[in-house]
PDB file of C-alpha atoms in Angstrom:
ATOM      1  CA  UNK C   1     -15.444 199.830  12.481  1.00 45.00           C
ATOM      2  CA  UNK C   2     -16.812 203.180  11.423  1.00 46.00           C
ATOM      3  CA  UNK C   3     -14.098 205.408   9.658  1.00 45.00           C
ATOM      4  CA  UNK C   4     -14.155 207.712  12.699  1.00 46.00           C
ATOM      5  CA  UNK C   5     -12.994 204.550  14.962  1.00 46.00           C
ATOM      6  CA  UNK C   6      -9.800 204.292  12.759  1.00 46.00           C
ATOM      7  CA  UNK C   7      -9.004 207.976  12.747  1.00 46.00           C
ATOM      8  CA  UNK C   8      -5.638 208.290  14.037  1.00 44.00           C
ATOM      9  CA  UNK C   9      -5.496 210.135  17.783  1.00 40.00           C
ATOM     10  CA  UNK C  10      -5.325 214.083  17.294  1.00 40.00           C
ATOM     11  CA  UNK C  11      -1.605 215.436  16.676  1.00 44.00           C
ATOM     12  CA  UNK C  12      -0.384 217.676  19.982  1.00 42.00           C
ATOM     13  CA  UNK C  13       1.604 220.622  19.044  1.00 43.00           C
ATOM     14  CA  UNK C  14       5.039 219.826  20.153  1.00 45.00           C
ATOM     15  CA  UNK C  15       4.984 223.126  22.280  1.00 45.00           C
ATOM     16  CA  UNK C  16       1.650 222.502  24.066  1.00 51.00           C
ATOM     17  CA  UNK C  17       2.798 219.516  26.324  1.00 65.00           C
ATOM     18  CA  UNK C  18       3.639 220.446  29.515  1.00 71.00           C
ATOM     19  CA  UNK C  19       4.043 217.465  31.894  1.00 74.00           C
ATOM     20  CA  UNK C  20       5.739 214.445  31.373  1.00 74.00           C
ATOM     21  CA  UNK C  21       2.703 212.508  32.089  1.00 78.00           C
ATOM     22  CA  UNK C  22       1.130 214.117  29.267  1.00 79.00           C
ATOM     23  CA  UNK C  23       3.571 212.810  27.075  1.00 76.00           C
ATOM     24  CA  UNK C  24       3.239 209.592  28.340  1.00 75.00           C
ATOM     25  CA  UNK C  25      -0.361 209.411  28.250  1.00 76.00           C
ATOM     26  CA  UNK C  26       0.162 209.838  24.563  1.00 81.00           C
ATOM     27  CA  UNK C  27       2.826 207.189  24.380  1.00 80.00           C
ATOM     28  CA  UNK C  28       5.524 209.447  23.285  1.00 83.00           C
ATOM     29  CA  UNK C  29       9.012 208.532  24.357  1.00 84.00           C
ATOM     30  CA  UNK C  30      11.137 210.520  27.558  1.00 88.00           C
ATOM     31  CA  UNK C  31      14.559 210.020  27.267  1.00 91.00           C
ATOM     32  CA  UNK C  32      15.101 211.082  30.895  1.00 88.00           C
ATOM     33  CA  UNK C  33      12.761 208.010  31.808  1.00 87.00           C
ATOM     34  CA  UNK C  34      14.085 205.587  28.693  1.00 89.00           C
ATOM     35  CA  UNK C  35      17.833 206.056  30.018  1.00 91.00           C
ATOM     36  CA  UNK C  36      19.926 205.593  33.175  1.00 91.00           C
ATOM     37  CA  UNK C  37      19.197 208.933  35.255  1.00 90.00           C
ATOM     38  CA  UNK C  38      22.963 209.105  35.895  1.00 93.00           C
ATOM     39  CA  UNK C  39      23.337 210.095  32.263  1.00 93.00           C
ATOM     40  CA  UNK C  40      21.879 213.480  32.939  1.00 95.00           C
ATOM     41  CA  UNK C  41      24.176 213.998  36.059  1.00 94.00           C
ATOM     42  CA  UNK C  42      27.273 213.119  34.076  1.00 90.00           C
ATOM     43  CA  UNK C  43      30.823 214.141  35.030  1.00 88.00           C
ATOM     44  CA  UNK C  44      32.686 214.091  31.769  1.00 90.00           C
ATOM     45  CA  UNK C  45      32.074 216.642  29.076  1.00 90.00           C
ATOM     46  CA  UNK C  46      31.388 214.082  26.700  1.00 91.00           C
ATOM     47  CA  UNK C  47      28.921 212.135  28.907  1.00 92.00           C
ATOM     48  CA  UNK C  48      27.130 215.855  29.463  1.00 93.00           C
ATOM     49  CA  UNK C  49      26.850 216.468  25.677  1.00 94.00           C
ATOM     50  CA  UNK C  50      25.409 213.237  24.831  1.00 95.00           C
ATOM     51  CA  UNK C  51      23.208 213.854  27.810  1.00 94.00           C
ATOM     52  CA  UNK C  52      21.975 216.963  26.399  1.00 94.00           C
ATOM     53  CA  UNK C  53      21.856 215.746  22.640  1.00 94.00           C
ATOM     54  CA  UNK C  54      19.130 212.987  24.503  1.00 94.00           C
ATOM     55  CA  UNK C  55      17.379 215.878  25.182  1.00 92.00           C
ATOM     56  CA  UNK C  56      16.934 217.252  21.721  1.00 89.00           C
ATOM     57  CA  UNK C  57      13.516 214.647  21.056  1.00 86.00           C
ATOM     58  CA  UNK C  58      12.091 215.259  24.211  1.00 89.00           C
ATOM     59  CA  UNK C  59       8.370 216.804  23.614  1.00 89.00           C
ATOM     60  CA  UNK C  60       8.567 218.549  27.066  1.00 89.00           C
ATOM     61  CA  UNK C  61      11.741 219.876  26.518  1.00 91.00           C
ATOM     62  CA  UNK C  62      10.568 223.369  27.010  1.00 90.00           C
ATOM     63  CA  UNK C  63       8.581 222.741  30.367  1.00 90.00           C
ATOM     64  CA  UNK C  64      11.423 220.879  31.649  1.00 91.00           C
ATOM     65  CA  UNK C  65      13.973 223.749  31.485  1.00 93.00           C
ATOM     66  CA  UNK C  66      11.434 226.485  32.702  1.00 92.00           C
ATOM     67  CA  UNK C  67      10.758 224.269  35.538  1.00 91.00           C
ATOM     68  CA  UNK C  68      14.294 223.523  36.007  1.00 93.00           C
ATOM     69  CA  UNK C  69      14.952 227.427  35.924  1.00 94.00           C
ATOM     70  CA  UNK C  70      12.202 228.318  38.552  1.00 93.00           C
ATOM     71  CA  UNK C  71      13.730 225.652  41.081  1.00 92.00           C
ATOM     72  CA  UNK C  72      17.062 226.452  40.494  1.00 93.00           C
ATOM     73  CA  UNK C  73      18.430 222.840  40.010  1.00 93.00           C
ATOM     74  CA  UNK C  74      21.858 222.822  41.252  1.00 94.00           C
ATOM     75  CA  UNK C  75      23.268 220.774  38.801  1.00 92.00           C
ATOM     76  CA  UNK C  76      22.593 218.030  36.107  1.00 95.00           C
ATOM     77  CA  UNK C  77      21.309 218.194  32.294  1.00 96.00           C
ATOM     78  CA  UNK C  78      17.643 219.899  32.337  1.00 94.00           C
ATOM     79  CA  UNK C  79      15.816 220.534  29.094  1.00 93.00           C
ATOM     80  CA  UNK C  80      18.892 220.038  27.349  1.00 93.00           C
ATOM     81  CA  UNK C  81      21.170 222.613  29.034  1.00 94.00           C
ATOM     82  CA  UNK C  82      23.501 221.881  31.911  1.00 94.00           C
ATOM     83  CA  UNK C  83      23.039 223.264  35.063  1.00 94.00           C
ATOM     84  CA  UNK C  84      26.148 224.137  37.799  1.00 90.00           C
ATOM     85  CA  UNK C  85      25.114 225.327  40.972  1.00 88.00           C
ATOM     86  CA  UNK C  86      21.804 226.593  39.840  1.00 87.00           C
ATOM     87  CA  UNK C  87      23.028 228.513  36.685  1.00 84.00           C
ATOM     88  CA  UNK C  88      22.908 227.523  33.122  1.00 86.00           C
ATOM     89  CA  UNK C  89      26.532 226.938  31.824  1.00 85.00           C
ATOM     90  CA  UNK C  90      27.370 226.263  28.141  1.00 75.00           C
ATOM     91  CA  UNK C  91      29.866 223.592  28.633  1.00 76.00           C
ATOM     92  CA  UNK C  92      31.090 221.064  31.748  1.00 75.00           C
ATOM     93  CA  UNK C  93      34.832 222.140  31.850  1.00 67.00           C
ATOM     94  CA  UNK C  94      37.158 218.832  32.540  1.00 65.00           C
ATOM     95  CA  UNK C  95      38.421 218.102  35.678  1.00 68.00           C
ATOM     96  CA  UNK C  96      41.837 219.582  36.795  1.00 72.00           C
ATOM     97  CA  UNK C  97      43.751 222.836  36.454  1.00 74.00           C
ATOM     98  CA  UNK C  98      43.757 224.517  33.070  1.00 70.00           C
ATOM     99  CA  UNK C  99      46.873 224.797  31.326  1.00 71.00           C
ATOM    100  CA  UNK C 100      48.840 227.674  31.897  1.00 78.00           C
ATOM    101  CA  UNK C 101      49.915 227.723  28.243  1.00 77.00           C
ATOM    102  CA  UNK C 102      48.281 227.038  25.481  1.00 72.00           C
ATOM    103  CA  UNK C 103      48.902 223.578  23.252  1.00 66.00           C
ATOM    104  CA  UNK C 104      50.179 223.575  19.857  1.00 66.00           C
ATOM    105  CA  UNK C 105      47.379 221.349  17.894  1.00 56.00           C
TER     106      UNK C 105
END
């Protein structure tokens, strides 16, 4: 074996990856492929935040978000953002009516 044969594979800049296939070919973990897909379409606010946190380490996060925006995904977590009716929203509200009065903390 020569020194060239032992060299590490070339590093791909994090932002260059634009498809899941590229990331998988490099052996990079893709959270939406490693976890149950239902996690990314959760109902509870806590589960949605968990799904968003999983996207934080994804090598195709930016491409995923761009694609979801382009497609106007109706709902779910895409690229670390929550979509509701095709629009990115900051947080998922819990079910039920909001309180009429503030609660003492």
